[in-house]
CSV table of C-alpha atoms in Angstrom, one decimal:
chain,number,residue,atom,x,y,z
A,1,MET,CA,-13.0,21.6,-0.1
A,2,VAL,CA,-14.8,19.8,2.7
A,3,ILE,CA,-12.7,17.6,5.1
A,4,ARG,CA,-14.4,15.4,7.7
A,5,HIS,CA,-12.9,13.1,10.3
A,6,GLU,CA,-14.2,10.4,12.5
A,7,THR,CA,-12.8,7.5,14.4
A,8,PHE,CA,-14.7,4.3,15.0
A,9,THR,CA,-14.0,1.2,17.1
A,10,VAL,CA,-13.9,-2.4,16.2
A,11,ALA,CA,-13.8,-5.1,18.9
A,12,THR,CA,-12.1,-8.3,17.9
A,13,GLU,CA,-12.5,-11.7,19.6
A,14,ASP,CA,-9.7,-13.8,18.3
A,15,ARG,CA,-5.9,-13.6,17.9
A,16,LEU,CA,-6.2,-13.5,14.1
A,17,GLN,CA,-9.6,-12.3,12.8
A,18,PHE,CA,-11.0,-10.7,9.6
A,19,MET,CA,-13.9,-8.3,9.6
A,20,ASP,CA,-15.8,-7.0,6.6
A,21,LEU,CA,-16.1,-3.3,7.2
A,22,THR,CA,-17.7,-2.4,3.8
A,23,LYS,CA,-21.3,-1.9,5.2
A,24,ARG,CA,-20.0,0.0,8.2
A,25,VAL,CA,-17.9,2.4,6.1
A,26,ARG,CA,-20.8,2.8,3.6
A,27,ASP,CA,-23.1,3.7,6.5
A,28,LEU,CA,-20.6,6.3,7.9
A,29,LEU,CA,-20.3,7.8,4.4
A,30,GLN,CA,-24.0,8.2,4.0
A,31,GLY,CA,-24.1,10.3,7.2
A,32,HIS,CA,-21.9,12.8,5.5
A,33,LYS,CA,-24.0,13.3,2.3
A,34,ILE,CA,-20.9,13.4,0.1
A,35,LYS,CA,-21.4,13.0,-3.6
A,36,GLN,CA,-17.8,13.2,-5.0
A,37,GLY,CA,-14.8,12.6,-2.9
A,38,LEU,CA,-12.2,10.3,-1.4
A,39,ILE,CA,-12.3,8.2,1.8
A,40,ILE,CA,-9.0,7.5,3.5
A,41,LEU,CA,-9.1,4.7,6.1
A,42,ASN,CA,-6.2,4.3,8.6
A,43,SER,CA,-5.8,1.7,11.2
A,44,LEU,CA,-4.1,3.4,14.2
A,45,HIS,CA,-2.3,0.2,15.3
A,46,THR,CA,0.9,-1.6,14.4
A,47,THR,CA,-0.5,-5.1,14.5
A,48,THR,CA,-3.5,-4.8,12.3
A,49,ALA,CA,-4.1,-4.4,8.6
A,50,LEU,CA,-6.7,-3.1,6.1
A,51,PHE,CA,-7.0,-4.5,2.6
A,52,ILE,CA,-9.5,-4.8,-0.2
A,53,ASN,CA,-10.3,-8.2,-1.6
A,54,GLU,CA,-13.1,-10.8,-1.8
A,55,TRP,CA,-15.0,-11.5,1.4
A,56,GLN,CA,-15.2,-15.3,1.3
A,57,GLU,CA,-14.6,-17.6,4.2
A,58,ALA,CA,-12.5,-20.1,2.1
A,59,LEU,CA,-10.3,-17.3,0.7
A,60,LEU,CA,-9.7,-15.7,4.1
A,61,HIS,CA,-8.6,-19.1,5.4
A,62,ASP,CA,-6.0,-19.0,2.6
A,63,VAL,CA,-4.9,-15.5,3.6
A,64,GLN,CA,-4.3,-16.9,7.1
A,65,LEU,CA,-2.4,-19.9,5.6
A,66,LEU,CA,-0.2,-17.5,3.6
A,67,LEU,CA,0.5,-15.3,6.7
A,68,ASP,CA,1.4,-18.5,8.7
A,69,ARG,CA,3.8,-19.6,5.9
A,70,LEU,CA,5.5,-16.3,5.2
A,71,VAL,CA,5.7,-15.0,8.7
A,72,GLU,CA,5.9,-17.8,11.2
A,73,GLN,CA,4.8,-17.1,14.7
A,74,GLY,CA,8.0,-18.0,16.6
A,75,ASN,CA,11.1,-17.7,14.6
A,76,GLY,CA,13.9,-16.1,16.5
A,77,TYR,CA,12.4,-12.6,16.6
A,78,ARG,CA,14.2,-10.0,18.8
A,79,HIS,CA,11.0,-8.2,19.4
A,80,ASN,CA,9.8,-11.3,21.4
A,81,ASP,CA,13.1,-11.6,23.3
A,82,PRO,CA,13.2,-9.8,26.7
A,83,SER,CA,16.9,-9.2,26.4
A,84,TYR,CA,16.2,-7.0,23.4
A,85,SER,CA,12.7,-5.8,23.8
A,86,ASP,CA,10.4,-4.7,26.7
A,87,CYS,CA,7.3,-5.9,24.7
A,88,ASP,CA,5.8,-8.8,26.6
A,89,ARG,CA,3.2,-9.8,24.0
A,90,SER,CA,5.4,-11.9,21.8
A,91,ASN,CA,3.8,-10.3,18.8
A,92,ALA,CA,6.7,-9.8,16.3
A,93,ALA,CA,4.9,-11.8,13.7
A,94,SER,CA,1.8,-9.6,14.1
A,95,HIS,CA,3.9,-6.5,13.3
A,96,LEU,CA,5.5,-8.2,10.3
A,97,ARG,CA,2.2,-9.4,8.9
A,98,SER,CA,0.9,-5.9,9.2
A,99,LEU,CA,3.7,-4.7,7.0
A,100,LEU,CA,3.0,-7.2,4.2
A,101,LEU,CA,-0.8,-6.4,4.1
A,102,GLY,CA,-0.7,-2.6,4.7
A,103,ARG,CA,-2.7,-0.5,7.1
A,104,GLN,CA,-4.3,2.1,4.9
A,105,LEU,CA,-6.9,2.3,2.1
A,106,SER,CA,-8.2,5.1,-0.1
A,107,VAL,CA,-11.6,4.6,-1.7
A,108,PRO,CA,-13.0,7.1,-4.2
A,109,VAL,CA,-16.6,8.2,-3.8
A,110,VAL,CA,-18.5,8.6,-7.1
A,111,ASP,CA,-22.1,9.9,-7.1
A,112,GLY,CA,-22.4,9.1,-3.4
A,113,GLU,CA,-21.2,5.5,-3.7
A,114,MET,CA,-17.8,4.0,-2.9
A,115,SER,CA,-16.0,2.9,-6.0
A,116,LEU,CA,-15.4,-0.8,-5.4
A,117,GLY,CA,-15.4,-3.7,-7.9
A,118,THR,CA,-18.1,-6.4,-7.9
A,119,PHE,CA,-16.2,-8.8,-5.7
A,120,GLU,CA,-14.3,-6.2,-3.6
A,121,SER,CA,-14.8,-5.7,0.1
A,122,ILE,CA,-13.0,-3.5,2.7
A,123,ILE,CA,-11.4,-6.0,5.1
A,124,PHE,CA,-9.9,-5.3,8.5
A,125,ALA,CA,-7.4,-7.8,9.8
A,126,GLU,CA,-6.8,-8.2,13.5
A,127,LEU,CA,-3.3,-9.8,13.8
A,128,ASP,CA,-2.8,-9.6,17.6
A,129,GLY,CA,-6.2,-9.8,19.2
A,130,PRO,CA,-8.5,-9.9,20.9
A,131,ARG,CA,-8.4,-6.1,21.3
A,132,GLU,CA,-10.4,-2.9,20.8
A,133,ARG,CA,-9.1,-1.1,17.8
A,134,GLN,CA,-9.5,2.4,16.5
A,135,ILE,CA,-9.9,3.1,12.8
A,136,GLN,CA,-9.8,6.6,11.5
A,137,LEU,CA,-11.9,7.7,8.6
A,138,GLN,CA,-11.1,10.9,6.7
A,139,ILE,CA,-13.3,12.2,3.9
A,140,LEU,CA,-12.2,14.7,1.3
A,141,ALA,CA,-15.0,16.1,-0.8
A,142,ALA,CA,-15.6,19.0,-3.3
A,143,LYS,CA,-18.6,20.1,-1.3
A,144,GLU,CA,-21.5,18.8,0.6
A,145,GLY,CA,-24.8,17.6,-0.8
B,1,MET,CA,-11.7,21.7,-5.4
B,2,VAL,CA,-12.1,19.9,-8.7
B,3,ILE,CA,-12.8,16.1,-8.7
B,4,ARG,CA,-12.8,14.1,-11.9
B,5,HIS,CA,-13.4,10.4,-12.4
B,6,GLU,CA,-12.9,8.1,-15.4
B,7,THR,CA,-12.6,4.4,-15.8
B,8,PHE,CA,-10.5,2.8,-18.5
B,9,THR,CA,-10.1,-0.8,-19.7
B,10,VAL,CA,-7.0,-2.9,-20.2
B,11,ALA,CA,-7.1,-6.2,-22.0
B,12,THR,CA,-4.6,-8.8,-20.9
B,13,GLU,CA,-3.4,-11.8,-23.0
B,14,ASP,CA,-1.7,-14.0,-20.5
B,15,ARG,CA,-2.3,-15.6,-17.1
B,16,LEU,CA,0.3,-13.4,-15.5
B,17,GLN,CA,1.2,-10.2,-17.4
B,18,PHE,CA,2.7,-6.8,-16.6
B,19,MET,CA,1.7,-3.6,-18.4
B,20,ASP,CA,3.3,-0.2,-18.3
B,21,LEU,CA,0.5,2.2,-17.8
B,22,THR,CA,2.7,5.3,-17.3
B,23,LYS,CA,2.1,6.8,-20.8
B,24,ARG,CA,-1.6,6.0,-20.7
B,25,VAL,CA,-2.2,7.7,-17.3
B,26,ARG,CA,-0.1,10.6,-18.5
B,27,ASP,CA,-2.3,11.0,-21.6
B,28,LEU,CA,-5.5,10.8,-19.5
B,29,LEU,CA,-4.1,13.5,-17.1
B,30,GLN,CA,-3.3,15.8,-20.0
B,31,GLY,CA,-6.9,15.7,-21.1
B,32,HIS,CA,-7.9,17.2,-17.7
B,33,LYS,CA,-5.6,20.3,-17.8
B,34,ILE,CA,-4.7,19.9,-14.1
B,35,LYS,CA,-1.6,21.7,-12.8
B,36,GLN,CA,-1.5,20.8,-9.1
B,37,GLY,CA,-3.3,17.8,-7.7
B,38,LEU,CA,-3.4,14.1,-6.9
B,39,ILE,CA,-4.1,11.1,-9.1
B,40,ILE,CA,-5.7,8.0,-7.4
B,41,LEU,CA,-5.6,4.8,-9.4
B,42,ASN,CA,-7.7,1.8,-8.3
B,43,SER,CA,-7.9,-1.6,-9.9
B,44,LEU,CA,-11.5,-2.8,-9.4
B,45,HIS,CA,-10.5,-6.5,-9.3
B,46,THR,CA,-9.4,-8.9,-6.6
B,47,THR,CA,-6.8,-10.7,-8.8
B,48,THR,CA,-4.8,-7.8,-10.2
B,49,ALA,CA,-2.3,-5.3,-8.7
B,50,LEU,CA,-0.9,-1.9,-9.3
B,51,PHE,CA,2.6,-0.9,-8.2
B,52,ILE,CA,5.4,1.6,-9.0
B,53,ASN,CA,8.8,0.3,-9.9
B,54,GLU,CA,11.3,0.0,-12.8
B,55,TRP,CA,9.9,-1.2,-16.1
B,56,GLN,CA,12.6,-3.6,-17.2
B,57,GLU,CA,11.9,-7.1,-18.7
B,58,ALA,CA,14.6,-8.8,-16.6
B,59,LEU,CA,13.3,-7.3,-13.3
B,60,LEU,CA,9.7,-8.1,-14.1
B,61,HIS,CA,10.8,-11.7,-14.7
B,62,ASP,CA,12.2,-11.5,-11.1
B,63,VAL,CA,8.9,-10.2,-9.8
B,64,GLN,CA,7.2,-13.2,-11.3
B,65,LEU,CA,9.8,-15.5,-9.8
B,66,LEU,CA,9.2,-13.9,-6.4
B,67,LEU,CA,5.4,-14.3,-6.7
B,68,ASP,CA,5.9,-18.0,-7.7
B,69,ARG,CA,8.1,-18.6,-4.7
B,70,LEU,CA,6.1,-16.7,-2.1
B,71,VAL,CA,2.7,-17.8,-3.3
B,72,GLU,CA,2.8,-21.1,-5.0
B,73,GLN,CA,0.0,-21.8,-7.5
B,74,GLY,CA,-1.4,-25.0,-6.0
B,75,ASN,CA,-0.9,-25.4,-2.3
B,76,GLY,CA,-3.9,-26.7,-0.5
B,77,TYR,CA,-6.0,-23.5,-0.9
B,78,ARG,CA,-9.6,-23.8,0.2
B,79,HIS,CA,-10.6,-21.1,-2.4
B,80,ASN,CA,-9.7,-23.7,-5.0
B,81,ASP,CA,-11.6,-26.6,-3.3
B,82,PRO,CA,-15.2,-27.1,-4.5
B,83,SER,CA,-16.1,-28.4,-1.0
B,84,TYR,CA,-15.3,-25.0,0.4
B,85,SER,CA,-15.7,-22.5,-2.5
B,86,ASP,CA,-18.0,-22.0,-5.5
B,87,CYS,CA,-15.2,-20.3,-7.4
B,88,ASP,CA,-14.2,-22.5,-10.3
B,89,ARG,CA,-11.1,-20.6,-11.5
B,90,SER,CA,-8.6,-22.1,-9.1
B,91,ASN,CA,-7.2,-18.6,-8.6
B,92,ALA,CA,-6.5,-18.5,-4.8
B,93,ALA,CA,-2.8,-17.7,-5.6
B,94,SER,CA,-3.9,-14.8,-7.8
B,95,HIS,CA,-5.9,-13.2,-4.9
B,96,LEU,CA,-3.0,-13.7,-2.4
B,97,ARG,CA,-0.5,-12.2,-4.8
B,98,SER,CA,-2.7,-9.2,-5.2
B,99,LEU,CA,-2.6,-8.7,-1.5
B,100,LEU,CA,1.2,-8.7,-1.4
B,101,LEU,CA,1.5,-6.2,-4.3
B,102,GLY,CA,-1.5,-3.9,-3.5
B,103,ARG,CA,-4.1,-2.6,-5.9
B,104,GLN,CA,-4.0,1.2,-5.5
B,105,LEU,CA,-1.6,4.0,-6.2
B,106,SER,CA,-1.6,7.8,-5.5
B,107,VAL,CA,0.5,9.9,-7.7
B,108,PRO,CA,0.9,13.7,-7.0
B,109,VAL,CA,0.7,16.1,-10.0
B,110,VAL,CA,3.2,19.0,-9.8
B,111,ASP,CA,3.1,21.7,-12.5
B,112,GLY,CA,1.0,19.4,-14.8
B,113,GLU,CA,3.4,16.4,-14.5
B,114,MET,CA,3.1,13.2,-12.5
B,115,SER,CA,5.7,13.1,-9.8
B,116,LEU,CA,7.7,10.0,-10.5
B,117,GLY,CA,11.3,9.2,-10.0
B,118,THR,CA,13.7,8.7,-12.9
B,119,PHE,CA,13.3,5.0,-13.0
B,120,GLU,CA,9.7,4.8,-11.8
B,121,SER,CA,6.8,3.5,-13.9
B,122,ILE,CA,3.2,2.8,-13.1
B,123,ILE,CA,2.8,-1.0,-13.6
B,124,PHE,CA,-0.4,-3.0,-13.8
B,125,ALA,CA,-0.1,-6.7,-12.9
B,126,GLU,CA,-2.6,-9.1,-14.3
B,127,LEU,CA,-2.6,-12.1,-12.0
B,128,ASP,CA,-5.4,-14.2,-13.4
B,129,GLY,CA,-5.8,-13.4,-17.1
B,130,PRO,CA,-6.4,-13.2,-19.8
B,131,ARG,CA,-9.3,-10.8,-19.0
B,132,GLU,CA,-10.7,-7.4,-19.6
B,133,ARG,CA,-10.0,-5.2,-16.5
B,134,GLN,CA,-11.3,-1.9,-15.3
B,135,ILE,CA,-9.1,0.7,-13.7
B,136,GLN,CA,-10.6,3.7,-12.1
B,137,LEU,CA,-8.8,7.0,-12.2
B,138,GLN,CA,-9.7,9.8,-9.8
B,139,ILE,CA,-8.1,13.3,-10.0
B,140,LEU,CA,-8.3,15.8,-7.1
B,141,ALA,CA,-7.1,19.3,-8.0
B,142,ALA,CA,-7.1,22.8,-6.6
B,143,LYS,CA,-8.7,24.1,-9.8
B,144,GLU,CA,-8.5,23.7,-13.6
B,145,GLY,CA,-6.0,25.3,-15.8
C,1,MET,CA,-8.3,23.7,-1.7
C,2,VAL,CA,-4.6,24.4,-0.9
C,3,ILE,CA,-2.0,22.1,-2.4
C,4,ARG,CA,1.7,22.3,-1.3
C,5,HIS,CA,4.7,20.3,-2.5
C,6,GLU,CA,8.2,20.0,-1.3
C,7,THR,CA,11.0,17.5,-1.7
C,8,PHE,CA,13.5,16.6,0.9
C,9,THR,CA,16.6,14.6,1.0
C,10,VAL,CA,17.7,11.8,3.2
C,11,ALA,CA,21.3,10.5,3.2
C,12,THR,CA,21.7,6.9,4.1
C,13,GLU,CA,24.9,5.2,5.3
C,14,ASP,CA,24.3,1.4,5.0
C,15,ARG,CA,23.1,-1.0,2.4
C,16,LEU,CA,20.0,-1.7,4.4
C,17,GLN,CA,18.9,1.0,6.9
C,18,PHE,CA,15.8,2.3,8.6
C,19,MET,CA,15.2,6.0,9.4
C,20,ASP,CA,12.5,7.4,11.6
C,21,LEU,CA,11.0,10.3,9.6
C,22,THR,CA,8.2,11.2,12.0
C,23,LYS,CA,9.7,14.3,13.5
C,24,ARG,CA,11.0,15.5,10.2
C,25,VAL,CA,7.6,15.3,8.5
C,26,ARG,CA,6.0,16.9,11.6
C,27,ASP,CA,8.4,19.8,11.4
C,28,LEU,CA,7.7,20.2,7.6
C,29,LEU,CA,4.0,20.1,8.3
C,30,GLN,CA,4.3,22.8,11.0
C,31,GLY,CA,5.9,25.1,8.4
C,32,HIS,CA,2.7,25.0,6.4
C,33,LYS,CA,0.3,26.0,9.1
C,34,ILE,CA,-2.3,23.4,8.0
C,35,LYS,CA,-5.1,22.5,10.4
C,36,GLN,CA,-7.1,19.9,8.4
C,37,GLY,CA,-5.7,18.0,5.5
C,38,LEU,CA,-3.8,15.1,4.1
C,39,ILE,CA,-0.1,14.4,3.7
C,40,ILE,CA,1.1,12.2,0.9
C,41,LEU,CA,4.6,10.9,1.1
C,42,ASN,CA,6.3,9.3,-2.0
C,43,SER,CA,9.8,7.9,-2.2
C,44,LEU,CA,11.0,8.7,-5.7
C,45,HIS,CA,13.1,5.6,-5.9
C,46,THR,CA,12.7,1.9,-6.9
C,47,THR,CA,14.9,0.4,-4.1
C,48,THR,CA,13.5,2.2,-1.0
C,49,ALA,CA,10.3,1.9,1.0
C,50,LEU,CA,8.0,3.9,3.3
C,51,PHE,CA,5.9,2.2,6.0
C,52,ILE,CA,4.2,3.0,9.3
C,53,ASN,CA,5.0,0.8,12.3
C,54,GLU,CA,6.7,0.8,15.7
C,55,TRP,CA,10.1,2.4,15.8
C,56,GLN,CA,12.0,-0.2,17.9
C,57,GLU,CA,15.5,-1.5,17.3
C,58,ALA,CA,14.6,-5.1,18.0
C,59,LEU,CA,11.6,-5.0,15.7
C,60,LEU,CA,13.5,-3.4,12.9
C,61,HIS,CA,16.0,-6.2,13.2
C,62,ASP,CA,13.1,-8.6,12.7
C,63,VAL,CA,11.9,-6.6,9.6
C,64,GLN,CA,15.4,-7.1,8.2
C,65,LEU,CA,15.3,-10.8,9.1
C,66,LEU,CA,11.9,-11.1,7.3
C,67,LEU,CA,13.2,-9.4,4.2
C,68,ASP,CA,16.3,-11.6,4.1
C,69,ARG,CA,14.0,-14.7,4.4
C,70,LEU,CA,11.4,-13.7,1.9
C,71,VAL,CA,13.7,-12.1,-0.7
C,72,GLU,CA,17.1,-13.6,-0.6
C,73,GLN,CA,20.0,-11.4,-1.9
C,74,GLY,CA,21.4,-13.7,-4.6
C,75,ASN,CA,18.8,-16.1,-6.0
C,76,GLY,CA,19.0,-16.4,-9.8
C,77,TYR,CA,17.6,-12.9,-10.5
C,78,ARG,CA,17.8,-11.8,-14.2
C,79,HIS,CA,18.1,-8.1,-13.1
C,80,ASN,CA,21.5,-9.1,-11.7
C,81,ASP,CA,22.6,-11.0,-14.8
C,82,PRO,CA,24.6,-8.9,-17.3
C,83,SER,CA,23.2,-11.1,-20.2
C,84,TYR,CA,19.7,-9.9,-19.3
C,85,SER,CA,20.2,-6.5,-17.7
C,86,ASP,CA,22.5,-3.5,-18.0
C,87,CYS,CA,22.1,-2.7,-14.2
C,88,ASP,CA,25.5,-3.3,-12.5
C,89,ARG,CA,24.3,-2.9,-8.9
C,90,SER,CA,23.1,-6.5,-8.4
C,91,ASN,CA,20.1,-5.0,-6.6
C,92,ALA,CA,17.2,-7.2,-7.7
C,93,ALA,CA,16.4,-8.1,-4.1
C,94,SER,CA,16.3,-4.4,-3.3
C,95,HIS,CA,13.6,-3.8,-5.9
C,96,LEU,CA,11.6,-6.8,-4.8
C,97,ARG,CA,11.7,-5.8,-1.1
C,98,SER,CA,10.5,-2.4,-2.1
C,99,LEU,CA,7.4,-4.0,-3.7
C,100,LEU,CA,6.6,-5.9,-0.5
C,101,LEU,CA,6.9,-2.9,1.8
C,102,GLY,CA,5.4,-0.2,-0.5
C,103,ARG,CA,6.8,3.3,-1.3
C,104,GLN,CA,3.9,5.6,-0.4
C,105,LEU,CA,2.0,6.8,2.7
C,106,SER,CA,-0.9,9.0,3.3
C,107,VAL,CA,-1.3,10.6,6.7
C,108,PRO,CA,-4.4,12.6,7.7
C,109,VAL,CA,-3.9,15.9,9.5
C,110,VAL,CA,-6.4,16.6,12.2
C,111,ASP,CA,-6.3,19.9,14.2
C,112,GLY,CA,-2.8,20.5,13.0
C,113,GLU,CA,-1.4,17.1,14.1
C,114,MET,CA,-0.6,14.0,12.0
C,115,SER,CA,-3.1,11.2,12.8
C,116,LEU,CA,-0.9,8.4,14.0
C,117,GLY,CA,-1.5,5.8,16.7
C,118,THR,CA,0.4,5.7,19.9
C,119,PHE,CA,3.1,3.3,18.7
C,120,GLU,CA,3.1,4.4,15.1
C,121,SER,CA,6.1,6.0,13.4
C,122,ILE,CA,6.8,7.0,9.7
C,123,ILE,CA,9.7,4.8,8.7
C,124,PHE,CA,11.9,5.1,5.6
C,125,ALA,CA,13.7,1.9,4.5
C,126,GLU,CA,16.9,2.2,2.4
C,127,LEU,CA,17.2,-1.1,0.6
C,128,ASP,CA,20.2,-0.4,-1.6
C,129,GLY,CA,22.4,2.2,0.1
C,130,PRO,CA,24.3,4.1,0.9
C,131,ARG,CA,22.7,6.8,-1.2
C,132,GLU,CA,21.1,10.2,-1.2
C,133,ARG,CA,17.4,9.8,-1.6
C,134,GLN,CA,14.5,12.2,-2.5
C,135,ILE,CA,11.2,12.0,-0.7
C,136,GLN,CA,8.3,14.1,-2.0
C,137,LEU,CA,5.8,15.6,0.4
C,138,GLN,CA,2.4,16.7,-0.8
C,139,ILE,CA,-0.1,18.4,1.4
C,140,LEU,CA,-3.8,18.8,0.5
C,141,ALA,CA,-5.7,21.1,2.8
C,142,ALA,CA,-9.1,22.8,3.0
C,143,LYS,CA,-7.3,26.2,3.6
C,144,GLU,CA,-4.5,27.8,5.4
C,145,GLY,CA,-4.4,28.7,9.1
């Protein structure tokens, strides 16, 4: 078995921001010349998320709406309260939103291509930006070439 | 390492429907004669989900109740608004429910059997049916036999 | 490819309880002398969860607050109603909370170390304790040593 690792950086510009990573991950995959395997993507942060769904501006607006409804920004969180927490970012909602969306994806590689449905994209969610973020890519493969 | 792929189809009959895929995945696994390995299941759609929990009619009713409460069907979504989106299915809630439940599972295989707890089943959720849906199965194994 | 499995037990003391498993999983990993690989953790229960986030008492209080808000304990669930269900634990909310948080993690191993961000811990959530719970650890690796 072949195992490869690399870490790449994304720079976000807003407090809450979505980025389509599909092309970037595809380009990284092509550098490894893997035919059959599995890609594992992990965001190494507690206030970000990774998910697969349709990349459409209107829908991503609705994802933000859902996050605002389910996890309100200020709502009596202890993580934002200096008497309970030494975190000064007031980002409890960002942590909780990350839990609901998840921070990891596994994408099979078949005949050199990522196995994604027609409308599926790999989407990174910045939930407490702007920041520089590290995403780790692992590839498991039967062999090279 | 041995890597196998196959895609299978499920046909759903309702707008929201749960299907127990445990036996079907077990049957597919047995065709591959794998003793130790990992199964990765991906639904190739943006309005479906895969999760592991108890297969019980009463509980699945409660899952539907939760989805109805957390992600209401019509609620000002831009994805359902023709001035923002060219999708004519009014299925924003289906996308958002998929995000909460997830669309991927990994199930270890130990001594030829899927490693699931006593009350655990592999459950597919159709969130915008009725449709024909494709699920991709990947198997990673040390070797055959 | 090398594949290893082991199952370990955690004993919980409260109805809802979080446990930091990072050190325990790290210790198990070191027993396997794996340099490059992937750890897959599965909780074999339908009323528990596994997630990665910051281990901080204040934040975990907020996670509990979120679960209480999104999935109320008693709320007309059929799984808790003896006319629909033979489960006498009244734990529908525990099942539903498990769905939102997820029950599985995959953690890459790079140069013998788990790939986790600075603030990331592996957290087990007991959602219907106190109980003894089984967690399955699978390791996929290129080779030993």
